[in-house]
PDB file of N, CA, C and O in Angstrom:
ATOM      1  N   MET A 880       0.709  -1.184   0.038  1.00 94.00           N
ATOM      2  CA  MET A 880       0.257   0.006   0.058  1.00 94.00           C
ATOM      3  C   MET A 880       1.135   1.123  -0.040  1.00 94.00           C
ATOM      4  O   MET A 880       1.842   1.309   0.747  1.00 94.00           O
ATOM      5  N   ARG A 881       0.405   2.208  -0.831  1.00 95.00           N
ATOM      6  CA  ARG A 881       0.931   3.558  -0.782  1.00 95.00           C
ATOM      7  C   ARG A 881       0.298   4.293  -0.268  1.00 95.00           C
ATOM      8  O   ARG A 881      -1.092   4.755  -1.029  1.00 95.00           O
ATOM      9  N   TYR A 882       0.775   5.442   0.314  1.00 97.00           N
ATOM     10  CA  TYR A 882      -0.025   6.914   0.516  1.00 97.00           C
ATOM     11  C   TYR A 882       0.305   7.504   0.005  1.00 97.00           C
ATOM     12  O   TYR A 882       1.020   7.886  -0.802  1.00 97.00           O
ATOM     13  N   LEU A 883      -1.166   8.225  -0.614  1.00 96.00           N
ATOM     14  CA  LEU A 883      -1.221   9.385  -1.567  1.00 96.00           C
ATOM     15  C   LEU A 883      -1.527  10.607  -0.863  1.00 96.00           C
ATOM     16  O   LEU A 883      -1.031  11.614  -1.489  1.00 96.00           O
ATOM     17  N   GLY A 884      -2.127  10.727   0.406  1.00 96.00           N
ATOM     18  CA  GLY A 884      -2.377  12.252   0.782  1.00 96.00           C
ATOM     19  C   GLY A 884      -3.719  11.879   1.772  1.00 96.00           C
ATOM     20  O   GLY A 884      -4.366  10.943   1.806  1.00 96.00           O
ATOM     21  N   HIS A 885      -3.683  13.202   2.559  1.00 96.00           N
ATOM     22  CA  HIS A 885      -4.964  13.454   3.385  1.00 96.00           C
ATOM     23  C   HIS A 885      -5.570  14.532   2.658  1.00 96.00           C
ATOM     24  O   HIS A 885      -5.239  15.634   2.392  1.00 96.00           O
ATOM     25  N   LEU A 886      -7.156  14.333   2.677  1.00 94.00           N
ATOM     26  CA  LEU A 886      -8.155  15.228   2.004  1.00 94.00           C
ATOM     27  C   LEU A 886      -8.969  15.545   2.802  1.00 94.00           C
ATOM     28  O   LEU A 886      -9.243  14.979   3.986  1.00 94.00           O
ATOM     29  N   SER A 887      -9.346  16.765   2.705  1.00 90.00           N
ATOM     30  CA  SER A 887     -10.851  17.151   3.946  1.00 90.00           C
ATOM     31  C   SER A 887     -12.087  17.077   3.136  1.00 90.00           C
ATOM     32  O   SER A 887     -12.454  16.958   1.788  1.00 90.00           O
ATOM     33  N   GLU A 888     -12.829  16.472   4.029  1.00 85.00           N
ATOM     34  CA  GLU A 888     -14.296  16.171   3.549  1.00 85.00           C
ATOM     35  C   GLU A 888     -15.157  17.510   3.240  1.00 85.00           C
ATOM     36  O   GLU A 888     -15.677  17.213   1.929  1.00 85.00           O
ATOM     37  N   ALA A 889     -15.129  18.371   3.782  1.00 81.00           N
ATOM     38  CA  ALA A 889     -15.660  19.699   3.236  1.00 81.00           C
ATOM     39  C   ALA A 889     -15.123  20.629   3.761  1.00 81.00           C
ATOM     40  O   ALA A 889     -15.368  21.399   5.094  1.00 81.00           O
ATOM     41  N   TYR A 890     -13.670  21.452   3.553  1.00 80.00           N
ATOM     42  CA  TYR A 890     -12.867  22.156   3.918  1.00 80.00           C
ATOM     43  C   TYR A 890     -13.900  23.440   4.196  1.00 80.00           C
ATOM     44  O   TYR A 890     -14.389  23.986   3.577  1.00 80.00           O
ATOM     45  N   GLY A 891     -13.232  24.328   5.180  1.00 83.00           N
ATOM     46  CA  GLY A 891     -14.281  25.180   5.569  1.00 83.00           C
ATOM     47  C   GLY A 891     -15.490  24.999   6.469  1.00 83.00           C
ATOM     48  O   GLY A 891     -16.183  25.889   6.943  1.00 83.00           O
ATOM     49  N   TYR A 892     -16.183  24.056   6.317  1.00 85.00           N
ATOM     50  CA  TYR A 892     -17.280  23.469   6.762  1.00 85.00           C
ATOM     51  C   TYR A 892     -17.400  22.774   7.785  1.00 85.00           C
ATOM     52  O   TYR A 892     -17.789  22.842   8.819  1.00 85.00           O
ATOM     53  N   SER A 893     -16.186  21.677   7.624  1.00 86.00           N
ATOM     54  CA  SER A 893     -16.239  20.670   8.640  1.00 86.00           C
ATOM     55  C   SER A 893     -14.714  20.151   8.969  1.00 86.00           C
ATOM     56  O   SER A 893     -13.532  20.412   7.978  1.00 86.00           O
ATOM     57  N   ASN A 894     -14.068  19.694  10.153  1.00 89.00           N
ATOM     58  CA  ASN A 894     -12.676  19.282  10.199  1.00 89.00           C
ATOM     59  C   ASN A 894     -12.721  17.794   9.858  1.00 89.00           C
ATOM     60  O   ASN A 894     -11.243  17.503   9.915  1.00 89.00           O
ATOM     61  N   GLN A 895     -13.946  17.121   9.226  1.00 91.00           N
ATOM     62  CA  GLN A 895     -13.520  15.737   9.107  1.00 91.00           C
ATOM     63  C   GLN A 895     -12.520  15.729   7.643  1.00 91.00           C
ATOM     64  O   GLN A 895     -12.550  16.499   6.680  1.00 91.00           O
ATOM     65  N   GLY A 896     -11.978  14.655   7.939  1.00 93.00           N
ATOM     66  CA  GLY A 896     -10.743  14.326   6.522  1.00 93.00           C
ATOM     67  C   GLY A 896     -10.741  12.849   6.853  1.00 93.00           C
ATOM     68  O   GLY A 896     -11.058  12.049   7.397  1.00 93.00           O
ATOM     69  N   PHE A 897      -9.781  12.344   5.356  1.00 95.00           N
ATOM     70  CA  PHE A 897      -9.536  10.968   5.597  1.00 95.00           C
ATOM     71  C   PHE A 897      -8.384  10.982   4.635  1.00 95.00           C
ATOM     72  O   PHE A 897      -7.793  11.659   3.791  1.00 95.00           O
ATOM     73  N   HIS A 898      -7.632   9.753   4.768  1.00 97.00           N
ATOM     74  CA  HIS A 898      -6.790   9.482   3.757  1.00 97.00           C
ATOM     75  C   HIS A 898      -6.737   8.476   2.766  1.00 97.00           C
ATOM     76  O   HIS A 898      -7.860   7.625   2.808  1.00 97.00           O
ATOM     77  N   VAL A 899      -6.046   8.646   1.930  1.00 96.00           N
ATOM     78  CA  VAL A 899      -6.116   8.063   0.726  1.00 96.00           C
ATOM     79  C   VAL A 899      -4.774   7.050   0.402  1.00 96.00           C
ATOM     80  O   VAL A 899      -3.708   7.737   0.359  1.00 96.00           O
ATOM     81  N   TYR A 900      -5.334   5.787   0.216  1.00 97.00           N
ATOM     82  CA  TYR A 900      -3.893   4.521  -0.339  1.00 97.00           C
ATOM     83  C   TYR A 900      -4.368   4.213  -1.587  1.00 97.00           C
ATOM     84  O   TYR A 900      -5.321   4.406  -2.023  1.00 97.00           O
ATOM     85  N   LEU A 901      -2.962   4.000  -2.156  1.00 94.00           N
ATOM     86  CA  LEU A 901      -3.062   2.904  -3.356  1.00 94.00           C
ATOM     87  C   LEU A 901      -2.645   1.424  -3.039  1.00 94.00           C
ATOM     88  O   LEU A 901      -1.679   1.408  -2.634  1.00 94.00           O
ATOM     89  N   ALA A 902      -3.832   0.785  -3.328  1.00 93.00           N
ATOM     90  CA  ALA A 902      -3.496  -0.983  -2.812  1.00 93.00           C
ATOM     91  C   ALA A 902      -2.979  -1.564  -4.008  1.00 93.00           C
ATOM     92  O   ALA A 902      -3.998  -1.293  -4.784  1.00 93.00           O
ATOM     93  N   THR A 903      -1.893  -2.124  -4.054  1.00 91.00           N
ATOM     94  CA  THR A 903      -1.879  -2.995  -5.317  1.00 91.00           C
ATOM     95  C   THR A 903      -1.788  -4.189  -5.085  1.00 91.00           C
ATOM     96  O   THR A 903      -1.610  -4.715  -3.972  1.00 91.00           O
ATOM     97  N   ASP A 904      -1.801  -5.138  -6.140  1.00 93.00           N
ATOM     98  CA  ASP A 904      -1.635  -6.644  -6.010  1.00 93.00           C
ATOM     99  C   ASP A 904      -2.503  -7.537  -5.198  1.00 93.00           C
ATOM    100  O   ASP A 904      -1.794  -7.948  -3.739  1.00 93.00           O
ATOM    101  N   LEU A 905      -3.892  -6.699  -5.239  1.00 90.00           N
ATOM    102  CA  LEU A 905      -4.894  -7.212  -4.176  1.00 90.00           C
ATOM    103  C   LEU A 905      -5.450  -8.618  -4.729  1.00 90.00           C
ATOM    104  O   LEU A 905      -5.680  -8.678  -6.191  1.00 90.00           O
ATOM    105  N   GLN A 906      -6.207  -9.456  -3.687  1.00 90.00           N
ATOM    106  CA  GLN A 906      -6.874 -10.497  -4.418  1.00 90.00           C
ATOM    107  C   GLN A 906      -8.443 -10.655  -3.911  1.00 90.00           C
ATOM    108  O   GLN A 906      -8.588 -10.061  -2.694  1.00 90.00           O
ATOM    109  N   ARG A 907      -9.365 -10.845  -4.884  1.00 87.00           N
ATOM    110  CA  ARG A 907     -10.581 -10.854  -4.125  1.00 87.00           C
ATOM    111  C   ARG A 907     -10.979 -11.818  -3.059  1.00 87.00           C
ATOM    112  O   ARG A 907     -10.936 -12.795  -3.354  1.00 87.00           O
ATOM    113  N   GLY A 908     -11.477 -11.420  -2.218  1.00 89.00           N
ATOM    114  CA  GLY A 908     -11.857 -12.456  -1.079  1.00 89.00           C
ATOM    115  C   GLY A 908     -13.753 -12.677  -0.697  1.00 89.00           C
ATOM    116  O   GLY A 908     -14.024 -11.861  -1.522  1.00 89.00           O
ATOM    117  N   GLU A 909     -13.933 -13.250  -0.181  1.00 89.00           N
ATOM    118  CA  GLU A 909     -14.941 -13.173   0.689  1.00 89.00           C
ATOM    119  C   GLU A 909     -15.818 -11.899   1.465  1.00 89.00           C
ATOM    120  O   GLU A 909     -15.068 -11.859   1.984  1.00 89.00           O
ATOM    121  N   GLN A 910     -16.862 -11.463   0.886  1.00 86.00           N
ATOM    122  CA  GLN A 910     -17.409 -10.021   1.532  1.00 86.00           C
ATOM    123  C   GLN A 910     -18.127 -10.639   3.269  1.00 86.00           C
ATOM    124  O   GLN A 910     -18.417 -11.809   3.082  1.00 86.00           O
ATOM    125  N   SER A 911     -17.487  -9.966   3.979  1.00 88.00           N
ATOM    126  CA  SER A 911     -18.288 -10.084   5.186  1.00 88.00           C
ATOM    127  C   SER A 911     -18.845  -8.517   5.922  1.00 88.00           C
ATOM    128  O   SER A 911     -17.948  -7.971   6.415  1.00 88.00           O
ATOM    129  N   LEU A 912     -19.783  -7.968   5.784  1.00 91.00           N
ATOM    130  CA  LEU A 912     -20.313  -6.667   5.628  1.00 91.00           C
ATOM    131  C   LEU A 912     -21.214  -6.697   7.135  1.00 91.00           C
ATOM    132  O   LEU A 912     -22.160  -7.746   7.297  1.00 91.00           O
ATOM    133  N   SER A 913     -21.268  -5.816   7.858  1.00 93.00           N
ATOM    134  CA  SER A 913     -22.040  -5.511   9.012  1.00 93.00           C
ATOM    135  C   SER A 913     -23.306  -4.937   8.205  1.00 93.00           C
ATOM    136  O   SER A 913     -23.459  -4.697   7.063  1.00 93.00           O
ATOM    137  N   ASP A 914     -24.397  -4.991   9.297  1.00 93.00           N
ATOM    138  CA  ASP A 914     -25.478  -4.426   8.840  1.00 93.00           C
ATOM    139  C   ASP A 914     -25.385  -3.178   8.112  1.00 93.00           C
ATOM    140  O   ASP A 914     -26.249  -2.768   7.380  1.00 93.00           O
ATOM    141  N   GLU A 915     -24.808  -2.334   8.872  1.00 93.00           N
ATOM    142  CA  GLU A 915     -24.739  -0.564   8.307  1.00 93.00           C
ATOM    143  C   GLU A 915     -23.680  -0.767   6.813  1.00 93.00           C
ATOM    144  O   GLU A 915     -24.330   0.021   5.997  1.00 93.00           O
ATOM    145  N   GLU A 916     -23.446  -1.858   6.405  1.00 91.00           N
ATOM    146  CA  GLU A 916     -23.047  -2.161   5.083  1.00 91.00           C
ATOM    147  C   GLU A 916     -23.737  -2.742   3.925  1.00 91.00           C
ATOM    148  O   GLU A 916     -22.839  -3.140   2.772  1.00 91.00           O
ATOM    149  N   ALA A 917     -24.604  -3.104   4.527  1.00 88.00           N
ATOM    150  CA  ALA A 917     -25.445  -4.340   3.674  1.00 88.00           C
ATOM    151  C   ALA A 917     -25.543  -3.844   2.175  1.00 88.00           C
ATOM    152  O   ALA A 917     -25.598  -4.855   1.160  1.00 88.00           O
ATOM    153  N   ASP A 918     -25.780  -2.735   1.861  1.00 89.00           N
ATOM    154  CA  ASP A 918     -25.569  -2.154   0.451  1.00 89.00           C
ATOM    155  C   ASP A 918     -24.592  -1.975  -0.554  1.00 89.00           C
ATOM    156  O   ASP A 918     -24.423  -1.683  -1.506  1.00 89.00           O
ATOM    157  N   LEU A 919     -23.369  -2.420   0.409  1.00 88.00           N
ATOM    158  CA  LEU A 919     -22.182  -1.588  -0.261  1.00 88.00           C
ATOM    159  C   LEU A 919     -21.817  -2.958  -1.401  1.00 88.00           C
ATOM    160  O   LEU A 919     -22.050  -4.081  -1.212  1.00 88.00           O
ATOM    161  N   ARG A 920     -21.110  -2.098  -2.670  1.00 85.00           N
ATOM    162  CA  ARG A 920     -21.030  -3.439  -3.916  1.00 85.00           C
ATOM    163  C   ARG A 920     -19.782  -2.927  -3.910  1.00 85.00           C
ATOM    164  O   ARG A 920     -19.251  -1.763  -4.175  1.00 85.00           O
ATOM    165  N   VAL A 921     -19.014  -3.788  -4.435  1.00 84.00           N
ATOM    166  CA  VAL A 921     -17.408  -3.490  -4.779  1.00 84.00           C
ATOM    167  C   VAL A 921     -17.489  -4.195  -6.288  1.00 84.00           C
ATOM    168  O   VAL A 921     -18.063  -5.123  -7.040  1.00 84.00           O
ATOM    169  N   VAL A 922     -17.387  -2.898  -7.237  1.00 86.00           N
ATOM    170  CA  VAL A 922     -17.462  -3.128  -8.706  1.00 86.00           C
ATOM    171  C   VAL A 922     -15.801  -2.585  -8.933  1.00 86.00           C
ATOM    172  O   VAL A 922     -15.568  -1.783  -9.058  1.00 86.00           O
ATOM    173  N   HIS A 923     -15.650  -3.656 -10.254  1.00 87.00           N
ATOM    174  CA  HIS A 923     -14.085  -3.610 -10.953  1.00 87.00           C
ATOM    175  C   HIS A 923     -14.826  -2.510 -12.167  1.00 87.00           C
ATOM    176  O   HIS A 923     -15.693  -2.897 -12.993  1.00 87.00           O
ATOM    177  N   LEU A 924     -14.322  -1.512 -12.281  1.00 89.00           N
ATOM    178  CA  LEU A 924     -14.306  -0.587 -13.666  1.00 89.00           C
ATOM    179  C   LEU A 924     -13.175  -0.313 -14.351  1.00 89.00           C
ATOM    180  O   LEU A 924     -12.035   0.575 -13.801  1.00 89.00           O
ATOM    181  N   PRO A 925     -13.108  -0.505 -15.564  1.00 90.00           N
ATOM    182  CA  PRO A 925     -11.799  -0.344 -16.299  1.00 90.00           C
ATOM    183  C   PRO A 925     -11.886   1.513 -16.605  1.00 90.00           C
ATOM    184  O   PRO A 925     -13.056   1.874 -16.195  1.00 90.00           O
ATOM    185  N   VAL A 926     -10.742   2.068 -16.650  1.00 89.00           N
ATOM    186  CA  VAL A 926     -10.625   3.002 -16.706  1.00 89.00           C
ATOM    187  C   VAL A 926     -11.341   4.021 -17.713  1.00 89.00           C
ATOM    188  O   VAL A 926     -12.123   5.033 -17.190  1.00 89.00           O
ATOM    189  N   GLU A 927     -11.808   3.328 -18.979  1.00 90.00           N
ATOM    190  CA  GLU A 927     -12.793   4.089 -19.746  1.00 90.00           C
ATOM    191  C   GLU A 927     -14.158   4.242 -18.949  1.00 90.00           C
ATOM    192  O   GLU A 927     -14.989   5.012 -19.193  1.00 90.00           O
ATOM    193  N   GLN A 928     -14.719   3.105 -18.403  1.00 93.00           N
ATOM    194  CA  GLN A 928     -16.033   2.801 -17.257  1.00 93.00           C
ATOM    195  C   GLN A 928     -15.802   3.951 -16.683  1.00 93.00           C
ATOM    196  O   GLN A 928     -17.067   4.516 -16.255  1.00 93.00           O
ATOM    197  N   LEU A 929     -14.831   4.093 -16.091  1.00 92.00           N
ATOM    198  CA  LEU A 929     -14.695   5.088 -14.879  1.00 92.00           C
ATOM    199  C   LEU A 929     -15.107   6.868 -15.276  1.00 92.00           C
ATOM    200  O   LEU A 929     -16.152   7.081 -14.814  1.00 92.00           O
ATOM    201  N   ARG A 930     -14.231   6.909 -16.412  1.00 91.00           N
ATOM    202  CA  ARG A 930     -14.447   8.281 -16.909  1.00 91.00           C
ATOM    203  C   ARG A 930     -15.817   8.273 -17.392  1.00 91.00           C
ATOM    204  O   ARG A 930     -16.362   9.523 -17.034  1.00 91.00           O
ATOM    205  N   LYS A 931     -16.490   7.402 -17.919  1.00 94.00           N
ATOM    206  CA  LYS A 931     -17.747   7.494 -18.250  1.00 94.00           C
ATOM    207  C   LYS A 931     -19.037   7.717 -16.808  1.00 94.00           C
ATOM    208  O   LYS A 931     -19.678   8.517 -17.089  1.00 94.00           O
ATOM    209  N   ALA A 932     -18.593   6.872 -16.277  1.00 95.00           N
ATOM    210  CA  ALA A 932     -19.794   6.929 -14.939  1.00 95.00           C
ATOM    211  C   ALA A 932     -19.790   8.113 -14.257  1.00 95.00           C
ATOM    212  O   ALA A 932     -20.286   8.436 -13.831  1.00 95.00           O
ATOM    213  N   ILE A 933     -18.096   9.064 -14.482  1.00 95.00           N
ATOM    214  CA  ILE A 933     -17.895  10.228 -13.787  1.00 95.00           C
ATOM    215  C   ILE A 933     -18.953  11.489 -14.545  1.00 95.00           C
ATOM    216  O   ILE A 933     -19.987  12.114 -14.088  1.00 95.00           O
ATOM    217  N   LEU A 934     -18.523  10.997 -16.012  1.00 96.00           N
ATOM    218  CA  LEU A 934     -19.381  12.277 -16.846  1.00 96.00           C
ATOM    219  C   LEU A 934     -20.460  11.741 -16.674  1.00 96.00           C
ATOM    220  O   LEU A 934     -21.504  13.116 -17.169  1.00 96.00           O
ATOM    221  N   ASP A 935     -21.143  11.074 -16.617  1.00 97.00           N
ATOM    222  CA  ASP A 935     -22.452  10.578 -16.551  1.00 97.00           C
ATOM    223  C   ASP A 935     -23.154  10.810 -15.201  1.00 97.00           C
ATOM    224  O   ASP A 935     -24.522  10.779 -15.163  1.00 97.00           O
ATOM    225  N   GLY A 936     -22.449  11.298 -14.292  1.00 96.00           N
ATOM    226  CA  GLY A 936     -23.343  11.425 -13.060  1.00 96.00           C
ATOM    227  C   GLY A 936     -23.313  10.442 -12.241  1.00 96.00           C
ATOM    228  O   GLY A 936     -23.978  10.661 -11.137  1.00 96.00           O
ATOM    229  N   ARG A 937     -22.964   9.642 -12.457  1.00 94.00           N
ATOM    230  CA  ARG A 937     -23.204   7.911 -11.659  1.00 94.00           C
ATOM    231  C   ARG A 937     -22.134   7.898 -10.344  1.00 94.00           C
ATOM    232  O   ARG A 937     -22.679   7.407  -9.138  1.00 94.00           O
ATOM    233  N   ILE A 938     -21.342   8.450 -10.564  1.00 94.00           N
ATOM    234  CA  ILE A 938     -19.745   8.845  -9.755  1.00 94.00           C
ATOM    235  C   ILE A 938     -20.063  10.253  -9.427  1.00 94.00           C
ATOM    236  O   ILE A 938     -19.270  11.014 -10.198  1.00 94.00           O
ATOM    237  N   LYS A 939     -20.512  10.889  -8.263  1.00 94.00           N
ATOM    238  CA  LYS A 939     -20.333  12.369  -8.287  1.00 94.00           C
ATOM    239  C   LYS A 939     -20.011  13.020  -6.913  1.00 94.00           C
ATOM    240  O   LYS A 939     -20.091  13.832  -6.536  1.00 94.00           O
ATOM    241  N   ASP A 940     -19.722  11.821  -6.072  1.00 90.00           N
ATOM    242  CA  ASP A 940     -19.153  12.347  -4.648  1.00 90.00           C
ATOM    243  C   ASP A 940     -17.940  12.873  -4.589  1.00 90.00           C
ATOM    244  O   ASP A 940     -16.863  12.603  -5.070  1.00 90.00           O
ATOM    245  N   ALA A 941     -18.004  14.258  -4.035  1.00 89.00           N
ATOM    246  CA  ALA A 941     -16.511  14.906  -3.915  1.00 89.00           C
ATOM    247  C   ALA A 941     -15.278  13.958  -3.293  1.00 89.00           C
ATOM    248  O   ALA A 941     -14.549  14.095  -3.925  1.00 89.00           O
ATOM    249  N   PRO A 942     -15.464  13.197  -2.085  1.00 90.00           N
ATOM    250  CA  PRO A 942     -14.248  12.476  -1.833  1.00 90.00           C
ATOM    251  C   PRO A 942     -13.924  11.559  -2.997  1.00 90.00           C
ATOM    252  O   PRO A 942     -12.513  11.404  -2.767  1.00 90.00           O
ATOM    253  N   THR A 943     -14.582  10.831  -3.060  1.00 92.00           N
ATOM    254  CA  THR A 943     -14.293   9.692  -4.604  1.00 92.00           C
ATOM    255  C   THR A 943     -13.629  10.791  -5.580  1.00 92.00           C
ATOM    256  O   THR A 943     -12.389  10.251  -5.787  1.00 92.00           O
ATOM    257  N   LEU A 944     -14.327  11.674  -5.966  1.00 94.00           N
ATOM    258  CA  LEU A 944     -13.374  12.548  -7.561  1.00 94.00           C
ATOM    259  C   LEU A 944     -12.244  12.978  -6.637  1.00 94.00           C
ATOM    260  O   LEU A 944     -11.294  12.974  -7.498  1.00 94.00           O
ATOM    261  N   ALA A 945     -12.223  13.756  -5.289  1.00 93.00           N
ATOM    262  CA  ALA A 945     -10.543  14.091  -4.855  1.00 93.00           C
ATOM    263  C   ALA A 945      -9.971  13.197  -4.821  1.00 93.00           C
ATOM    264  O   ALA A 945      -8.578  13.180  -5.372  1.00 93.00           O
ATOM    265  N   ALA A 946      -9.777  11.894  -4.503  1.00 94.00           N
ATOM    266  CA  ALA A 946      -9.231  10.547  -4.317  1.00 94.00           C
ATOM    267  C   ALA A 946      -8.788  10.100  -5.934  1.00 94.00           C
ATOM    268  O   ALA A 946      -7.523   9.914  -5.817  1.00 94.00           O
ATOM    269  N   LEU A 947      -9.688  10.277  -6.762  1.00 94.00           N
ATOM    270  CA  LEU A 947      -9.057  10.054  -8.369  1.00 94.00           C
ATOM    271  C   LEU A 947      -8.013  11.024  -8.524  1.00 94.00           C
ATOM    272  O   LEU A 947      -7.438  10.446  -9.581  1.00 94.00           O
ATOM    273  N   THR A 948      -8.504  12.282  -7.977  1.00 94.00           N
ATOM    274  CA  THR A 948      -7.172  13.179  -8.370  1.00 94.00           C
ATOM    275  C   THR A 948      -6.368  12.819  -7.975  1.00 94.00           C
ATOM    276  O   THR A 948      -5.012  13.021  -8.809  1.00 94.00           O
ATOM    277  N   LEU A 949      -5.870  12.455  -6.636  1.00 95.00           N
ATOM    278  CA  LEU A 949      -4.654  12.164  -5.895  1.00 95.00           C
ATOM    279  C   LEU A 949      -4.037  10.874  -6.750  1.00 95.00           C
ATOM    280  O   LEU A 949      -2.941  11.198  -7.127  1.00 95.00           O
ATOM    281  N   LEU A 950      -4.867   9.950  -7.322  1.00 94.00           N
ATOM    282  CA  LEU A 950      -4.254   8.824  -7.867  1.00 94.00           C
ATOM    283  C   LEU A 950      -3.950   9.263  -9.180  1.00 94.00           C
ATOM    284  O   LEU A 950      -2.559   8.900  -9.733  1.00 94.00           O
ATOM    285  N   GLN A 951      -4.847  10.219 -10.179  1.00 94.00           N
ATOM    286  CA  GLN A 951      -4.374  10.556 -11.288  1.00 94.00           C
ATOM    287  C   GLN A 951      -2.902  11.092 -11.091  1.00 94.00           C
ATOM    288  O   GLN A 951      -2.233  11.269 -12.368  1.00 94.00           O
ATOM    289  N   LEU A 952      -2.609  12.155 -10.232  1.00 94.00           N
ATOM    290  CA  LEU A 952      -1.517  12.866  -9.858  1.00 94.00           C
ATOM    291  C   LEU A 952      -0.306  12.067  -9.773  1.00 94.00           C
ATOM    292  O   LEU A 952       0.544  12.402  -9.976  1.00 94.00           O
ATOM    293  N   ALA A 953      -0.398  11.046  -8.956  1.00 94.00           N
ATOM    294  CA  ALA A 953       0.441  10.004  -8.220  1.00 94.00           C
ATOM    295  C   ALA A 953       0.775   9.258  -9.592  1.00 94.00           C
ATOM    296  O   ALA A 953       2.139   8.543  -9.674  1.00 94.00           O
ATOM    297  N   GLU A 954      -0.111   8.598 -10.129  1.00 92.00           N
ATOM    298  CA  GLU A 954       0.090   7.404 -11.240  1.00 92.00           C
ATOM    299  C   GLU A 954      -0.626   7.863 -12.680  1.00 92.00           C
ATOM    300  O   GLU A 954      -1.676   7.082 -12.767  1.00 92.00           O
ATOM    301  N   PRO A 955       0.039   8.900 -13.480  1.00 92.00           N
ATOM    302  CA  PRO A 955      -0.636   9.405 -14.499  1.00 92.00           C
ATOM    303  C   PRO A 955      -0.701   8.097 -15.646  1.00 92.00           C
ATOM    304  O   PRO A 955      -1.727   8.305 -16.276  1.00 92.00           O
ATOM    305  N   ASN A 956       0.106   7.309 -15.521  1.00 91.00           N
ATOM    306  CA  ASN A 956      -0.088   6.131 -16.788  1.00 91.00           C
ATOM    307  C   ASN A 956      -1.130   5.065 -16.668  1.00 91.00           C
ATOM    308  O   ASN A 956      -1.802   4.722 -17.287  1.00 91.00           O
ATOM    309  N   LEU A 957      -1.792   5.266 -15.557  1.00 86.00           N
ATOM    310  CA  LEU A 957      -2.747   4.669 -15.230  1.00 86.00           C
ATOM    311  C   LEU A 957      -4.327   5.244 -15.804  1.00 86.00           C
ATOM    312  O   LEU A 957      -5.212   4.174 -16.294  1.00 86.00           O
ATOM    313  N   PHE A 958      -4.283   6.219 -16.251  1.00 84.00           N
ATOM    314  CA  PHE A 958      -5.612   6.798 -16.972  1.00 84.00           C
ATOM    315  C   PHE A 958      -5.037   7.223 -18.042  1.00 84.00           C
ATOM    316  O   PHE A 958      -5.934   8.228 -19.207  1.00 84.00           O
ATOM    317  N   LYS A 959      -3.911   6.442 -19.124  1.00 79.00           N
ATOM    318  CA  LYS A 959      -3.936   6.760 -20.468  1.00 79.00           C
ATOM    319  C   LYS A 959      -4.560   5.706 -21.351  1.00 79.00           C
ATOM    320  O   LYS A 959      -4.908   4.465 -20.951  1.00 79.00           O
TER     321      LYS A 959
END
């Protein structure tokens, strides 16, 4: 795992933040979700489908888009 940075959830509004990591060489395992996570889905999206999901508005939350920006800055070749 490689640390990419710390981001603020809503800078100027809240002091809540989160750390962003790049994890590689992962293997999918069996999910074990708590009741609060019951609707969580893990989906693999190739870069072109990810771009389309962002442009179509299916992915629109600021923390995800900010984390993707950190990833793109750290690993620009992933997005070519």
